[in-house]
């Protein structure tokens, strides 16, 4: 399930922008894209990506951004490539717009599973990233959240393991529901 998408990739000690980031860079006429890092335990960790003069995009340590989906497939307007080639698209429909060319046909294998829909076009994932960056709508998961999740799960597991053997089945159910509800 695609919940995050990489904005940069490293290959042969070079950083390359993703389709969404490079499209935005050209659309905004930004000359450079830079990594935002901070030292953690003596190692420089990636905290985000900076579009010079526009925005700092928060990412995880791998340069991936959480995708803030706008909705199911079709949340962005679609125009058929055949209609464009035939000249039947109104002249101003795409003026001033960012146009992504992609496929939505199942046989072309660019369909992904996402939290909003089981079958979702990959090109629309890029559209969601572009829209979120332009609107500065970022979902952020702090670096410490994985450690906090682990500690909470261990504490909840220990609480259940220590209490459940000594109470009746009815109270076991009540205790389990209470701990589960507390976690939620």
mmCIF file of C-alpha atoms in Angstrom:
data_model
loop_
_atom_site.group_PDB
_atom_site.id
_atom_site.type_symbol
_atom_site.label_atom_id
_atom_site.label_comp_id
_atom_site.label_asym_id
_atom_site.label_seq_id
_atom_site.Cartn_x
_atom_site.Cartn_y
_atom_site.Cartn_z
ATOM 1 C CA UNK A 1 0.000 0.000 0.000
ATOM 2 C CA UNK A 2 1.551 3.289 -1.108
ATOM 3 C CA UNK A 3 1.536 5.618 1.887
ATOM 4 C CA UNK A 4 4.874 7.308 1.182
ATOM 5 C CA UNK A 5 6.592 8.245 -2.034
ATOM 6 C CA UNK A 6 10.279 9.030 -2.538
ATOM 7 C CA UNK A 7 11.056 12.572 -3.630
ATOM 8 C CA UNK A 8 14.733 11.864 -4.212
ATOM 9 C CA UNK A 9 16.763 8.784 -5.013
ATOM 10 C CA UNK A 10 20.481 8.169 -4.728
ATOM 11 C CA UNK A 11 22.326 6.452 -7.555
ATOM 12 C CA UNK A 12 26.130 6.346 -7.890
ATOM 13 C CA UNK A 13 26.517 8.992 -5.162
ATOM 14 C CA UNK A 14 24.227 11.373 -7.056
ATOM 15 C CA UNK A 15 20.766 12.533 -5.978
ATOM 16 C CA UNK A 16 17.953 12.484 -8.509
ATOM 17 C CA UNK A 17 14.538 14.114 -8.110
ATOM 18 C CA UNK A 18 11.307 12.176 -8.524
ATOM 19 C CA UNK A 19 8.833 12.991 -11.279
ATOM 20 C CA UNK A 20 6.704 15.058 -8.883
ATOM 21 C CA UNK A 21 9.615 17.056 -7.465
ATOM 22 C CA UNK A 22 11.240 17.702 -10.830
ATOM 23 C CA UNK A 23 7.895 18.737 -12.340
ATOM 24 C CA UNK A 24 7.401 21.215 -9.503
ATOM 25 C CA UNK A 25 10.940 22.524 -9.830
ATOM 26 C CA UNK A 26 10.329 23.370 -13.483
ATOM 27 C CA UNK A 27 6.813 24.719 -12.876
ATOM 28 C CA UNK A 28 8.037 27.060 -10.116
ATOM 29 C CA UNK A 29 11.205 27.992 -12.056
ATOM 30 C CA UNK A 30 13.352 26.925 -9.102
ATOM 31 C CA UNK A 31 17.034 26.448 -9.885
ATOM 32 C CA UNK A 32 17.993 24.079 -7.132
ATOM 33 C CA UNK A 33 16.671 21.429 -4.818
ATOM 34 C CA UNK A 34 18.592 20.746 -1.624
ATOM 35 C CA UNK A 35 18.515 18.326 1.253
ATOM 36 C CA UNK A 36 17.746 19.605 4.742
ATOM 37 C CA UNK A 37 19.759 17.613 7.258
ATOM 38 C CA UNK A 38 20.468 17.665 10.962
ATOM 39 C CA UNK A 39 23.007 15.790 13.060
ATOM 40 C CA UNK A 40 21.630 12.811 14.987
ATOM 41 C CA UNK A 41 24.182 10.822 16.999
ATOM 42 C CA UNK A 42 27.004 12.234 14.894
ATOM 43 C CA UNK A 43 25.396 11.313 11.561
ATOM 44 C CA UNK A 44 23.667 13.745 9.207
ATOM 45 C CA UNK A 45 20.034 12.636 8.899
ATOM 46 C CA UNK A 46 17.673 13.834 6.172
ATOM 47 C CA UNK A 47 14.777 15.873 7.558
ATOM 48 C CA UNK A 48 13.403 17.335 4.380
ATOM 49 C CA UNK A 49 13.922 18.745 0.934
ATOM 50 C CA UNK A 50 14.171 22.434 0.185
ATOM 51 C CA UNK A 51 12.878 24.055 -2.973
ATOM 52 C CA UNK A 52 14.905 27.268 -3.055
ATOM 53 C CA UNK A 53 12.648 30.202 -2.319
ATOM 54 C CA UNK A 54 9.429 28.188 -2.148
ATOM 55 C CA UNK A 55 9.076 25.550 0.561
ATOM 56 C CA UNK A 56 10.775 23.080 2.825
ATOM 57 C CA UNK A 57 9.181 19.684 2.312
ATOM 58 C CA UNK A 58 9.325 17.418 5.379
ATOM 59 C CA UNK A 59 10.417 13.850 4.602
ATOM 60 C CA UNK A 60 11.573 10.797 6.466
ATOM 61 C CA UNK A 61 15.242 9.792 6.615
ATOM 62 C CA UNK A 62 14.977 8.141 3.189
ATOM 63 C CA UNK A 63 13.680 11.277 1.471
ATOM 64 C CA UNK A 64 10.116 9.949 1.315
ATOM 65 C CA UNK A 65 7.047 12.117 1.803
ATOM 66 C CA UNK A 66 3.793 10.879 3.319
ATOM 67 C CA UNK A 67 1.219 11.199 0.531
ATOM 68 C CA UNK A 68 -1.783 13.298 1.660
ATOM 69 C CA UNK A 69 -4.362 11.820 -0.691
ATOM 70 C CA UNK A 70 -7.047 14.201 -1.863
ATOM 71 C CA UNK A 71 -9.540 11.434 -2.555
ATOM 72 C CA UNK A 72 -10.211 8.384 -4.734
ATOM 73 C CA UNK A 73 -9.282 8.056 -8.387
ATOM 74 C CA UNK A 74 -10.605 10.951 -10.422
ATOM 75 C CA UNK A 75 -9.940 13.631 -7.794
ATOM 76 C CA UNK A 76 -8.003 15.444 -10.514
ATOM 77 C CA UNK A 77 -9.378 16.104 -14.000
ATOM 78 C CA UNK A 78 -8.526 13.577 -16.689
ATOM 79 C CA UNK A 79 -8.146 14.373 -20.361
ATOM 80 C CA UNK A 80 -7.829 11.565 -22.877
ATOM 81 C CA UNK A 81 -4.623 11.582 -24.912
ATOM 82 C CA UNK A 82 -6.767 10.696 -27.937
ATOM 83 C CA UNK A 83 -8.868 13.832 -27.407
ATOM 84 C CA UNK A 84 -5.721 15.968 -27.213
ATOM 85 C CA UNK A 85 -4.282 14.431 -30.385
ATOM 86 C CA UNK A 86 -7.622 14.811 -32.187
ATOM 87 C CA UNK A 87 -7.756 18.492 -31.189
ATOM 88 C CA UNK A 88 -11.131 18.163 -29.472
ATOM 89 C CA UNK A 89 -9.949 19.605 -26.148
ATOM 90 C CA UNK A 90 -10.996 23.244 -25.606
ATOM 91 C CA UNK A 91 -8.061 25.616 -26.124
ATOM 92 C CA UNK A 92 -7.836 27.011 -22.587
ATOM 93 C CA UNK A 93 -8.538 23.823 -20.637
ATOM 94 C CA UNK A 94 -4.892 23.041 -19.915
ATOM 95 C CA UNK A 95 -3.528 26.568 -19.921
ATOM 96 C CA UNK A 96 -1.504 27.316 -16.786
ATOM 97 C CA UNK A 97 -1.963 23.754 -15.512
ATOM 98 C CA UNK A 98 0.535 21.083 -14.611
ATOM 99 C CA UNK A 99 -0.146 18.211 -16.989
ATOM 100 C CA UNK A 100 1.010 14.709 -16.129
ATOM 101 C CA UNK A 101 0.883 12.076 -18.839
ATOM 102 C CA UNK A 102 0.150 8.606 -17.538
ATOM 103 C CA UNK A 103 -1.913 5.494 -17.955
ATOM 104 C CA UNK A 104 -4.925 4.148 -16.119
ATOM 105 C CA UNK A 105 -5.387 0.907 -18.080
ATOM 106 C CA UNK A 106 -4.971 -2.269 -15.979
ATOM 107 C CA UNK A 107 -2.785 -4.037 -18.564
ATOM 108 C CA UNK A 108 -0.088 -1.338 -18.407
ATOM 109 C CA UNK A 109 0.782 -2.116 -14.778
ATOM 110 C CA UNK A 110 0.821 1.409 -13.346
ATOM 111 C CA UNK A 111 -1.950 0.751 -10.848
ATOM 112 C CA UNK A 112 -1.137 0.784 -7.137
ATOM 113 C CA UNK A 113 -2.890 0.001 -3.884
ATOM 114 C CA UNK A 114 -3.386 3.077 -1.676
ATOM 115 C CA UNK A 115 -5.204 3.849 1.592
ATOM 116 C CA UNK A 116 -8.032 5.523 -0.351
ATOM 117 C CA UNK A 117 -8.561 2.900 -3.054
ATOM 118 C CA UNK A 118 -7.325 -0.623 -3.780
ATOM 119 C CA UNK A 119 -6.617 0.115 -7.456
ATOM 120 C CA UNK A 120 -5.234 3.633 -7.973
ATOM 121 C CA UNK A 121 -3.288 5.079 -10.942
ATOM 122 C CA UNK A 122 0.383 5.743 -10.206
ATOM 123 C CA UNK A 123 0.271 9.039 -12.083
ATOM 124 C CA UNK A 124 -2.389 10.299 -9.674
ATOM 125 C CA UNK A 125 -0.039 9.600 -6.742
ATOM 126 C CA UNK A 126 2.356 12.099 -8.345
ATOM 127 C CA UNK A 127 -0.550 14.533 -8.784
ATOM 128 C CA UNK A 128 -1.342 14.258 -5.056
ATOM 129 C CA UNK A 129 2.297 14.956 -4.171
ATOM 130 C CA UNK A 130 2.434 18.007 -6.454
ATOM 131 C CA UNK A 131 -0.876 19.334 -5.113
ATOM 132 C CA UNK A 132 0.210 18.852 -1.498
ATOM 133 C CA UNK A 133 3.549 20.601 -2.017
ATOM 134 C CA UNK A 134 1.953 23.528 -3.871
ATOM 135 C CA UNK A 135 -0.671 23.856 -1.130
ATOM 136 C CA UNK A 136 1.941 23.242 1.591
ATOM 137 C CA UNK A 137 -0.239 20.483 3.073
ATOM 138 C CA UNK A 138 2.255 18.116 4.645
ATOM 139 C CA UNK A 139 1.627 15.106 6.848
ATOM 140 C CA UNK A 140 4.507 14.747 9.287
ATOM 141 C CA UNK A 141 5.513 11.765 11.370
ATOM 142 C CA UNK A 142 8.188 12.730 13.906
ATOM 143 C CA UNK A 143 11.411 10.713 13.966
ATOM 144 C CA UNK A 144 10.718 9.526 17.517
ATOM 145 C CA UNK A 145 7.281 8.064 16.688
ATOM 146 C CA UNK A 146 8.539 4.544 15.903
ATOM 147 C CA UNK A 147 10.259 4.331 19.283
ATOM 148 C CA UNK A 148 7.172 5.672 21.037
ATOM 149 C CA UNK A 149 4.957 3.129 19.255
ATOM 150 C CA UNK A 150 7.285 0.326 20.337
ATOM 151 C CA UNK A 151 7.296 1.446 23.992
ATOM 152 C CA UNK A 152 3.499 1.792 24.075
ATOM 153 C CA UNK A 153 3.020 -1.681 22.593
ATOM 154 C CA UNK A 154 5.454 -3.259 25.070
ATOM 155 C CA UNK A 155 3.753 -1.554 28.018
ATOM 156 C CA UNK A 156 0.283 -2.610 26.799
ATOM 157 C CA UNK A 157 1.468 -6.176 26.194
ATOM 158 C CA UNK A 158 3.043 -6.393 29.650
ATOM 159 C CA UNK A 159 -0.085 -4.968 31.279
ATOM 160 C CA UNK A 160 -2.226 -7.616 29.595
ATOM 161 C CA UNK A 161 0.242 -10.436 30.291
ATOM 162 C CA UNK A 162 0.498 -9.577 33.997
ATOM 163 C CA UNK A 163 -3.207 -8.985 34.666
ATOM 164 C CA UNK A 164 -5.136 -11.461 32.471
ATOM 165 C CA UNK A 165 -4.031 -14.727 34.181
ATOM 166 C CA UNK A 166 -5.468 -13.556 37.518
ATOM 167 C CA UNK A 167 -8.949 -12.392 36.503
ATOM 168 C CA UNK A 168 -12.138 -14.041 35.245
ATOM 169 C CA UNK A 169 -12.946 -14.297 31.524
ATOM 170 C CA UNK A 170 -15.515 -11.509 31.722
ATOM 171 C CA UNK A 171 -12.977 -9.151 33.300
ATOM 172 C CA UNK A 172 -10.343 -10.344 30.796
ATOM 173 C CA UNK A 173 -12.607 -9.147 28.003
ATOM 174 C CA UNK A 174 -13.283 -5.832 29.765
ATOM 175 C CA UNK A 175 -9.558 -5.288 30.484
ATOM 176 C CA UNK A 176 -8.550 -6.152 26.904
ATOM 177 C CA UNK A 177 -11.168 -3.799 25.429
ATOM 178 C CA UNK A 178 -10.084 -1.035 27.839
ATOM 179 C CA UNK A 179 -6.404 -1.403 26.929
ATOM 180 C CA UNK A 180 -7.271 -1.594 23.199
ATOM 181 C CA UNK A 181 -9.471 1.483 23.495
ATOM 182 C CA UNK A 182 -6.703 3.297 25.370
ATOM 183 C CA UNK A 183 -4.276 2.498 22.549
ATOM 184 C CA UNK A 184 -6.678 3.815 19.939
#
